[in-house]
PDB file of C-alpha atoms in Angstrom:
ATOM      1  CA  UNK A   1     102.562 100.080 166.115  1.00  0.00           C
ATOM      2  CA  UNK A   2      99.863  99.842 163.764  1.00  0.00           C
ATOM      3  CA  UNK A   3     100.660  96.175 162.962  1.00  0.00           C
ATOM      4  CA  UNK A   4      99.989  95.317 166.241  1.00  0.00           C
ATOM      5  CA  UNK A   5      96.720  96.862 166.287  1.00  0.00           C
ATOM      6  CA  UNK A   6      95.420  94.898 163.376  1.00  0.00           C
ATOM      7  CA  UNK A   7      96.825  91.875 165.522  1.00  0.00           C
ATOM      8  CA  UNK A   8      95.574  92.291 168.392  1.00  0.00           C
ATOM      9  CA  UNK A   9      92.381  90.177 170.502  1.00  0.00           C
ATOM     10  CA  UNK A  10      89.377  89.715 168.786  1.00  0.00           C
ATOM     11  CA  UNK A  11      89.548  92.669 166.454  1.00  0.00           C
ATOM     12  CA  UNK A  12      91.066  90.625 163.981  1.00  0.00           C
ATOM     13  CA  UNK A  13      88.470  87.149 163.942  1.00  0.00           C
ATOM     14  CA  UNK A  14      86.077  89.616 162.122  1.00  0.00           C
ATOM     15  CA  UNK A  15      86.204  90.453 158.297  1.00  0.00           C
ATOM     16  CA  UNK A  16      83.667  91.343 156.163  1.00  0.00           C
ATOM     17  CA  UNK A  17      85.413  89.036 153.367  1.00  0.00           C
ATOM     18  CA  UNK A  18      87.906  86.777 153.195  1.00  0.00           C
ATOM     19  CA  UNK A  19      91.573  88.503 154.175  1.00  0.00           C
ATOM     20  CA  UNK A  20      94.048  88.376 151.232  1.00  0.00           C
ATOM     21  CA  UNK A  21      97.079  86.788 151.885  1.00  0.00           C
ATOM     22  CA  UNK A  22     100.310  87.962 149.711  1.00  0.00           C
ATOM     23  CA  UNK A  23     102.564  84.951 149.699  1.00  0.00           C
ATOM     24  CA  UNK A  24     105.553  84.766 152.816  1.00  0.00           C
ATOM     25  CA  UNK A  25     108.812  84.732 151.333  1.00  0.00           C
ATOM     26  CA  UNK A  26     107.710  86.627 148.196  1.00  0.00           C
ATOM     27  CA  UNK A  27     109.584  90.451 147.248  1.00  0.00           C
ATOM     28  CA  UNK A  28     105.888  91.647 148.092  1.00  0.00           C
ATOM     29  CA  UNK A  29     105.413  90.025 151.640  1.00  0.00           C
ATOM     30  CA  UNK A  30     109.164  91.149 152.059  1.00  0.00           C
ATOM     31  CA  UNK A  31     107.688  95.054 151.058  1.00  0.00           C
ATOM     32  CA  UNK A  32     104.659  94.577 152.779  1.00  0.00           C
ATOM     33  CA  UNK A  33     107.250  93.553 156.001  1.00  0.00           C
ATOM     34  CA  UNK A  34     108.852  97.190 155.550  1.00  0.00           C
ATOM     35  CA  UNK A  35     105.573  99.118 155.405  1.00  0.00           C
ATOM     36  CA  UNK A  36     104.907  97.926 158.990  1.00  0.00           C
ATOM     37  CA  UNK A  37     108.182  98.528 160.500  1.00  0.00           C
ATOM     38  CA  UNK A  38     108.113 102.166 158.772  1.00  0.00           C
ATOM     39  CA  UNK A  39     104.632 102.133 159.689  1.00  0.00           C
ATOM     40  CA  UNK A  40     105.776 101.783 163.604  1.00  0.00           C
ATOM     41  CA  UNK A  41     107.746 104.627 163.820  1.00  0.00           C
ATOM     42  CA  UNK A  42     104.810 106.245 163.741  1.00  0.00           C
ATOM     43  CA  UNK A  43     105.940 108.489 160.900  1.00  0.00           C
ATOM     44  CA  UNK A  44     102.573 108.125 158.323  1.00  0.00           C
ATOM     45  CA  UNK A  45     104.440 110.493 155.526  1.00  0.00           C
ATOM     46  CA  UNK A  46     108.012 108.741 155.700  1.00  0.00           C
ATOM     47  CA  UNK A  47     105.943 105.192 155.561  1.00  0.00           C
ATOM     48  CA  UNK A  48     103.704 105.824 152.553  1.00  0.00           C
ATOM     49  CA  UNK A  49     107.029 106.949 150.364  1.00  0.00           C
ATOM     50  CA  UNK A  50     108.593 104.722 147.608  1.00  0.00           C
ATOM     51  CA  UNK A  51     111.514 102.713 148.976  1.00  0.00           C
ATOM     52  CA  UNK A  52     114.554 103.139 147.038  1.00  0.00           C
ATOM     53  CA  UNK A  53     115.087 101.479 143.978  1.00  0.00           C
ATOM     54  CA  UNK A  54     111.396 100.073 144.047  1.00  0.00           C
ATOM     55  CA  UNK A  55     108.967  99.669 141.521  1.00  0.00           C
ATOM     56  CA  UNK A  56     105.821 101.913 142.035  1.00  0.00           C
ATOM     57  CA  UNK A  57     103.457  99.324 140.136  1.00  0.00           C
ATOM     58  CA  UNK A  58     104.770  96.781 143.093  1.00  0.00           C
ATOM     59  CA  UNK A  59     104.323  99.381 145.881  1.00  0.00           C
ATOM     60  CA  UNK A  60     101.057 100.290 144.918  1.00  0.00           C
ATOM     61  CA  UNK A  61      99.967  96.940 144.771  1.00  0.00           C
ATOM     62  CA  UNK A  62     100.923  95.717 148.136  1.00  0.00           C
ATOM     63  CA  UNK A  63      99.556  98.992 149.903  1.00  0.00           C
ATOM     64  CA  UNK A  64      96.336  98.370 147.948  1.00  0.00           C
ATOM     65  CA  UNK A  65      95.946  94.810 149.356  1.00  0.00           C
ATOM     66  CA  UNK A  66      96.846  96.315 152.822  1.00  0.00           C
ATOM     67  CA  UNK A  67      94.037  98.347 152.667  1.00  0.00           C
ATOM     68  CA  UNK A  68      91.631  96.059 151.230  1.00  0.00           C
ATOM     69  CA  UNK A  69      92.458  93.834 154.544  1.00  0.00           C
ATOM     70  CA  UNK A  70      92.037  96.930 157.067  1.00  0.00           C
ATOM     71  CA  UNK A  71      89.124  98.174 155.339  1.00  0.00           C
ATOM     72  CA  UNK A  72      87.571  94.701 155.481  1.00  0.00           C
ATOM     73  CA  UNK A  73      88.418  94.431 158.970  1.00  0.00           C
ATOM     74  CA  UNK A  74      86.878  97.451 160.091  1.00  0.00           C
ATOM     75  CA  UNK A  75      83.880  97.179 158.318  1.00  0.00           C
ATOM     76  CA  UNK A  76      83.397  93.622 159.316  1.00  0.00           C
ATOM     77  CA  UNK A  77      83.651  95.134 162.779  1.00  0.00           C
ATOM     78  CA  UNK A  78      80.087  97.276 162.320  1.00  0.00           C
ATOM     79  CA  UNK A  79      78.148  94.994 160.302  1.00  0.00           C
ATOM     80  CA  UNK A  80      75.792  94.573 162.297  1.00  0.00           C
ATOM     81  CA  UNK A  81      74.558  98.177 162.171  1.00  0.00           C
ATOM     82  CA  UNK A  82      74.361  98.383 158.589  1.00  0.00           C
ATOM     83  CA  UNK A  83      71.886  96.801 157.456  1.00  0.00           C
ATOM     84  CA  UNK A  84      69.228  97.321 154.517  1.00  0.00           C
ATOM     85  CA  UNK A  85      67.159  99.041 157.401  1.00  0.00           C
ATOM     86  CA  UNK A  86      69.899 101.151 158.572  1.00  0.00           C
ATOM     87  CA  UNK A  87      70.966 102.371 155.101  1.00  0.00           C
ATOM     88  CA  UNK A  88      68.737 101.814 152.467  1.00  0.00           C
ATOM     89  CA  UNK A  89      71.144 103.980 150.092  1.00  0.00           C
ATOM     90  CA  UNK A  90      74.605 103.613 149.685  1.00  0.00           C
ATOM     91  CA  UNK A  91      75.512 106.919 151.389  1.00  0.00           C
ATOM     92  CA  UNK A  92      78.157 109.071 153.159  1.00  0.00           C
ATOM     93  CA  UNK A  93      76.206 112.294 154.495  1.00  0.00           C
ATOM     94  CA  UNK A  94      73.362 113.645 152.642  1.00  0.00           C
ATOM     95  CA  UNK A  95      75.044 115.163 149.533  1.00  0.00           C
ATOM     96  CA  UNK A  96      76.643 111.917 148.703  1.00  0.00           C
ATOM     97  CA  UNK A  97      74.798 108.789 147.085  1.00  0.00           C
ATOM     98  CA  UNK A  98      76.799 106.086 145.356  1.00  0.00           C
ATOM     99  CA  UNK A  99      75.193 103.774 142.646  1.00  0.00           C
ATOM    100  CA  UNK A 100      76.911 100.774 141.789  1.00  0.00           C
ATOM    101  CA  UNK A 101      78.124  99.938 138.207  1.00  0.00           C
ATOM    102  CA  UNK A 102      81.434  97.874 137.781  1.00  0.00           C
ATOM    103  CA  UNK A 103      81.315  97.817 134.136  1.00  0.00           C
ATOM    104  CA  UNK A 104      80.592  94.091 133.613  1.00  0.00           C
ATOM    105  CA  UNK A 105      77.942  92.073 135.419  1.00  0.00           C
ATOM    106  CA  UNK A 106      76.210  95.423 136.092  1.00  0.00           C
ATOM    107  CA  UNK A 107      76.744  98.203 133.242  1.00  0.00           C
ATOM    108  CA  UNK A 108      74.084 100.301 134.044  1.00  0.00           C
ATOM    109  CA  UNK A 109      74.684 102.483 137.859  1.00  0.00           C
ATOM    110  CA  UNK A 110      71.883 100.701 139.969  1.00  0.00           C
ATOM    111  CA  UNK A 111      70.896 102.545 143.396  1.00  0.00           C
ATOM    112  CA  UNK A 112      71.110  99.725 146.136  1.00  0.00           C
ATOM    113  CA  UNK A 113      71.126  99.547 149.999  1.00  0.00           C
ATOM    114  CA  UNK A 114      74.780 100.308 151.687  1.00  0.00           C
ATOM    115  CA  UNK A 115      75.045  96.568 152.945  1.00  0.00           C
ATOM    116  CA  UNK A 116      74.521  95.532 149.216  1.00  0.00           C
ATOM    117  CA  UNK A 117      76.828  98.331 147.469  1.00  0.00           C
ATOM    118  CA  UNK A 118      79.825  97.079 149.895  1.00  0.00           C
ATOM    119  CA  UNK A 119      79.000  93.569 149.218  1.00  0.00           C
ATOM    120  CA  UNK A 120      79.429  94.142 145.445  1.00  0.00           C
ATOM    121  CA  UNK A 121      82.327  96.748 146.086  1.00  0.00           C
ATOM    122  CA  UNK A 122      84.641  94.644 148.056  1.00  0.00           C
ATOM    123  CA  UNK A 123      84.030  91.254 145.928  1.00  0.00           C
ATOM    124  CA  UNK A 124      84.800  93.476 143.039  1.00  0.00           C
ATOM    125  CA  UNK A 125      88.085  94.466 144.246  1.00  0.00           C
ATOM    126  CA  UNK A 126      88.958  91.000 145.464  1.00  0.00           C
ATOM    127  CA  UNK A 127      88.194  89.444 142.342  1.00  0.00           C
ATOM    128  CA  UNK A 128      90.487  92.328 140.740  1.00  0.00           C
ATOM    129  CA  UNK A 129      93.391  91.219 143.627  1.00  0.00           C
ATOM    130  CA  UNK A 130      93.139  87.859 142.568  1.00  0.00           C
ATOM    131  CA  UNK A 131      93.461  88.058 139.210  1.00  0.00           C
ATOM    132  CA  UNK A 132      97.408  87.060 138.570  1.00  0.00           C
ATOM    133  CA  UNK A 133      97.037  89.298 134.915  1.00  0.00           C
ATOM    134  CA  UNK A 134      96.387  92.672 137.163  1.00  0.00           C
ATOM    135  CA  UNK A 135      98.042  91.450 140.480  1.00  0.00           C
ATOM    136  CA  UNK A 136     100.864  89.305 139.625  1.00  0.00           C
ATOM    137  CA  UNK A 137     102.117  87.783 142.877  1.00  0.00           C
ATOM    138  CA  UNK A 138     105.171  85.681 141.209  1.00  0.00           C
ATOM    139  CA  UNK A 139     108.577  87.244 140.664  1.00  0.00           C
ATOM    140  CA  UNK A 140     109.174  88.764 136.892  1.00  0.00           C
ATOM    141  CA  UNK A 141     105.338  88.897 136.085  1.00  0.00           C
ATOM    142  CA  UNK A 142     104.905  92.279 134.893  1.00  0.00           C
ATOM    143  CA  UNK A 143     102.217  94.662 135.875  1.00  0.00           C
ATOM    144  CA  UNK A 144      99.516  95.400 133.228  1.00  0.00           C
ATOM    145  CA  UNK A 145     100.073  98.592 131.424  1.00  0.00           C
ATOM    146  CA  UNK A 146      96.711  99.637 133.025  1.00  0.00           C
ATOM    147  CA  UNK A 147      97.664  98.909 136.562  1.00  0.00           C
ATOM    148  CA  UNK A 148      97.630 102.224 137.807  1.00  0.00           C
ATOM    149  CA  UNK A 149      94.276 103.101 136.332  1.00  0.00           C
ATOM    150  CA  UNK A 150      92.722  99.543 137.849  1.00  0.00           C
ATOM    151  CA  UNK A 151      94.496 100.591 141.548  1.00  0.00           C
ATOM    152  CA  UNK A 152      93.285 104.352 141.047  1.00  0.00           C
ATOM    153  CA  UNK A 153      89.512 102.901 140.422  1.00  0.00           C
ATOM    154  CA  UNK A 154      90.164 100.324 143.436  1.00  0.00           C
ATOM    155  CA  UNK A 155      91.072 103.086 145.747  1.00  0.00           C
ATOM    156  CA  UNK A 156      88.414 105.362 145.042  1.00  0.00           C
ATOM    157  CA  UNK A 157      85.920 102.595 145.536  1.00  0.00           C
ATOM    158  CA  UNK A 158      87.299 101.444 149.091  1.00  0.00           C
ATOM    159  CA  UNK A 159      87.400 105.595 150.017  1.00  0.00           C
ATOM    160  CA  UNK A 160      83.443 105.330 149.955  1.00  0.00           C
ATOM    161  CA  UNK A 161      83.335 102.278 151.976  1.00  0.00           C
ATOM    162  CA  UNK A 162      85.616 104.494 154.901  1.00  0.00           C
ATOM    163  CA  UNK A 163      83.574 107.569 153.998  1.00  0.00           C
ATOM    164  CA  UNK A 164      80.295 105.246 154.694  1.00  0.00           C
ATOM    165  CA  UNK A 165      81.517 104.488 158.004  1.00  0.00           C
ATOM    166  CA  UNK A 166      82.242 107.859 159.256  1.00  0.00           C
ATOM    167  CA  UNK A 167      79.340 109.408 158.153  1.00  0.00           C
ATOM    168  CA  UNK A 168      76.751 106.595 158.779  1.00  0.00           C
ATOM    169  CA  UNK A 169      78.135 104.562 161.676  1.00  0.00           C
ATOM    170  CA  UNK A 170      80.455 106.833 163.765  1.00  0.00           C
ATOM    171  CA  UNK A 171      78.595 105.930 167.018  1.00  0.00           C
ATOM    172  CA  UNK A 172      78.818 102.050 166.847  1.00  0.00           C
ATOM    173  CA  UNK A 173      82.816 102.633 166.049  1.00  0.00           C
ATOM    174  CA  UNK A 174      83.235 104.915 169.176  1.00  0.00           C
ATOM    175  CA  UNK A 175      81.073 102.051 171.321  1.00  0.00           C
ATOM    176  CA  UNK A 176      83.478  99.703 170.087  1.00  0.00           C
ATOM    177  CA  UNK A 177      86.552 101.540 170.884  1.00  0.00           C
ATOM    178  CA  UNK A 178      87.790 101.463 167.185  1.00  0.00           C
ATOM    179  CA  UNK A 179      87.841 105.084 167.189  1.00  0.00           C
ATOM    180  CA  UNK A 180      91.862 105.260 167.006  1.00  0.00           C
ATOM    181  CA  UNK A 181      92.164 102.638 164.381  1.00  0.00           C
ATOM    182  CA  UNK A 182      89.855 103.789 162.229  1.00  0.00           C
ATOM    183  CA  UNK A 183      91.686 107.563 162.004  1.00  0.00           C
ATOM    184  CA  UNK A 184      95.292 105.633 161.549  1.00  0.00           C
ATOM    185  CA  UNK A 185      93.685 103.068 159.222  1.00  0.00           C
ATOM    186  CA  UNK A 186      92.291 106.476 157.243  1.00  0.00           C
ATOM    187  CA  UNK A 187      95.200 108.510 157.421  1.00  0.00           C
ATOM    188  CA  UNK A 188      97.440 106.185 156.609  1.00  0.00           C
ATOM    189  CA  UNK A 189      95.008 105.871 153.255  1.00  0.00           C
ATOM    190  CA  UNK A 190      94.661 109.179 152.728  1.00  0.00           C
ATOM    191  CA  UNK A 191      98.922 109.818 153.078  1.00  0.00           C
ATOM    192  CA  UNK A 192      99.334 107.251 150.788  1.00  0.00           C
ATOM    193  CA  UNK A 193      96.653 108.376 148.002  1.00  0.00           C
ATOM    194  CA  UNK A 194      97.931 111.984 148.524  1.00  0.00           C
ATOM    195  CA  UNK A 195     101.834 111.263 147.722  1.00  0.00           C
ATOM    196  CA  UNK A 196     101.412 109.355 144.696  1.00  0.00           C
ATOM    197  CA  UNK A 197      98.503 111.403 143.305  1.00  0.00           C
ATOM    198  CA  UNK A 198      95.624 108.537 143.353  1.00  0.00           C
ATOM    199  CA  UNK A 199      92.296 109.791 143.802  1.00  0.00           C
ATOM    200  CA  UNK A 200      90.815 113.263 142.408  1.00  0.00           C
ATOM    201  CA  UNK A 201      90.000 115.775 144.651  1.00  0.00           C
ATOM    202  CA  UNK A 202      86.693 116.045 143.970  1.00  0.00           C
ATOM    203  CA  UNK A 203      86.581 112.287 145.301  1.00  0.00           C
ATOM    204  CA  UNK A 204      87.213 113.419 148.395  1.00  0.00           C
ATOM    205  CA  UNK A 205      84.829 115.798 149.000  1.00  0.00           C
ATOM    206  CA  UNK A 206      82.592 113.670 151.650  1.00  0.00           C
ATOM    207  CA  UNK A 207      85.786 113.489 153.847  1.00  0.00           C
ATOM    208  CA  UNK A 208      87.120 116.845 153.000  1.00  0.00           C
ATOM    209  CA  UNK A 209      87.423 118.453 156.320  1.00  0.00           C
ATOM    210  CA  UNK A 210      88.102 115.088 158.219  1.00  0.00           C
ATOM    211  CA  UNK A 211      91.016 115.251 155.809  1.00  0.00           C
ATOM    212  CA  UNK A 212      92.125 118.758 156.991  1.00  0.00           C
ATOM    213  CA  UNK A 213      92.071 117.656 160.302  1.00  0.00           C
ATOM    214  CA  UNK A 214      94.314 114.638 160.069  1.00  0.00           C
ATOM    215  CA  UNK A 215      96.872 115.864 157.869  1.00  0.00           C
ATOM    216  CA  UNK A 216      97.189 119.489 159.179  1.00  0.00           C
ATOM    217  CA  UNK A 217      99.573 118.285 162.137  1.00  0.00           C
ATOM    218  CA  UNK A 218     101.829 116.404 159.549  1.00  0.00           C
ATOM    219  CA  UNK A 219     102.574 119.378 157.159  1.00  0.00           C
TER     220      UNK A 219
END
């Protein structure tokens, strides 16, 4: 039950940022509630699909917020070993370098260590999950006409933060036994990316034949 995991002892004290609470009671907390219980049956495909008579704005939206929690968790679990020593660059493997640019404070890409690009990265996206005019947590609010394109950039950017992890700090996470939740944190990601068409290929390409090798089984 992968609710349970994220539950569970101390795993949980840790986050690299604030968690993001959607609101109890609200038609998002009440989809958010279904993700888990599909999420238990172990079934990744099944879980990541649109429930019935849904809106895919909505669904997108609470999955993103999900994974902005797990990925925050399970970074805040290996902060220690990246540091601005560890990872000067903002890496994952030697063919891939990421420079950050979000388009406002910083227009220009700037090269910066992998502690500071994840910094920047995930205060982005919470700033964009805050924001009631692209997130709207209260019944009847509509969803911007460019939601999808601000959830597609939001996904791509938390991808490099898991593809950081496995290529930089693989060791740590096996020392710390977070082996298993990092692959169903991942897959789930990557199920849920794949069925609704999120992130390009060619995005991908660090984690390519990780990829493979978790979604081969569940053709």
């Amino acid at each position: 039950n992968v609710s349970s995991i994220f539950c569970s002892g101390s795993r949980s004290s840790k986050t690299f940022k604030p968690k993001k609470n959607i609101p109890e009671g609200s038609h998002q907390y009440e989809l958010l509630k279904h993700a888990e219980a599909t999420l238990g049956s172990g079934n990744l495909r099944m879980a990541v699909m649109l429930p019935e008579g849904e809106d895919l704005n909505e669904w997108v939206a609470v999955n993103t917020v999900d994974f902005f929690n797990q990925i925050n968790m399970l970074y805040g679990t290996i902060t220690d070993f990246c540091t601005e020593e560890s990872c000067p660059v903002m890496s994952a493997g030697p063919k891939y370098e990421y420079h950050w640019a979000d388009g406002t404070n910083i227009k220009k890409p700037i090269k910066c260590s992998a502690p500071k690009y994840i910094d920047y990265l995930m205060t982005w996206v919470q700033d964009q999950l805050d924001d009631e005019t692209l997130f709207p947590s209260k019944i009847g609010v509509p969803f911007p006409k460019n939601f999808m394109s601000v959830a597609k950039t939001i996904l791509k950017r938390l991808f490099r933060v898991y593809a950081h992890i496995y290529h930089q700090h693989f060791e740590p996470v096996i020392q710390l036994q977070e082996e298993a939740h990092l692959n169903t944190s991942f897959k789930h990601f990557i199920f849920f990316v794949q069925e609704f068409n999120l992130i390009d290929r060619r995005e991908l390409a660090p984690l390519q034949e990780l990829i493979e090798k978790l979604t081969s089984k569940d053709r």
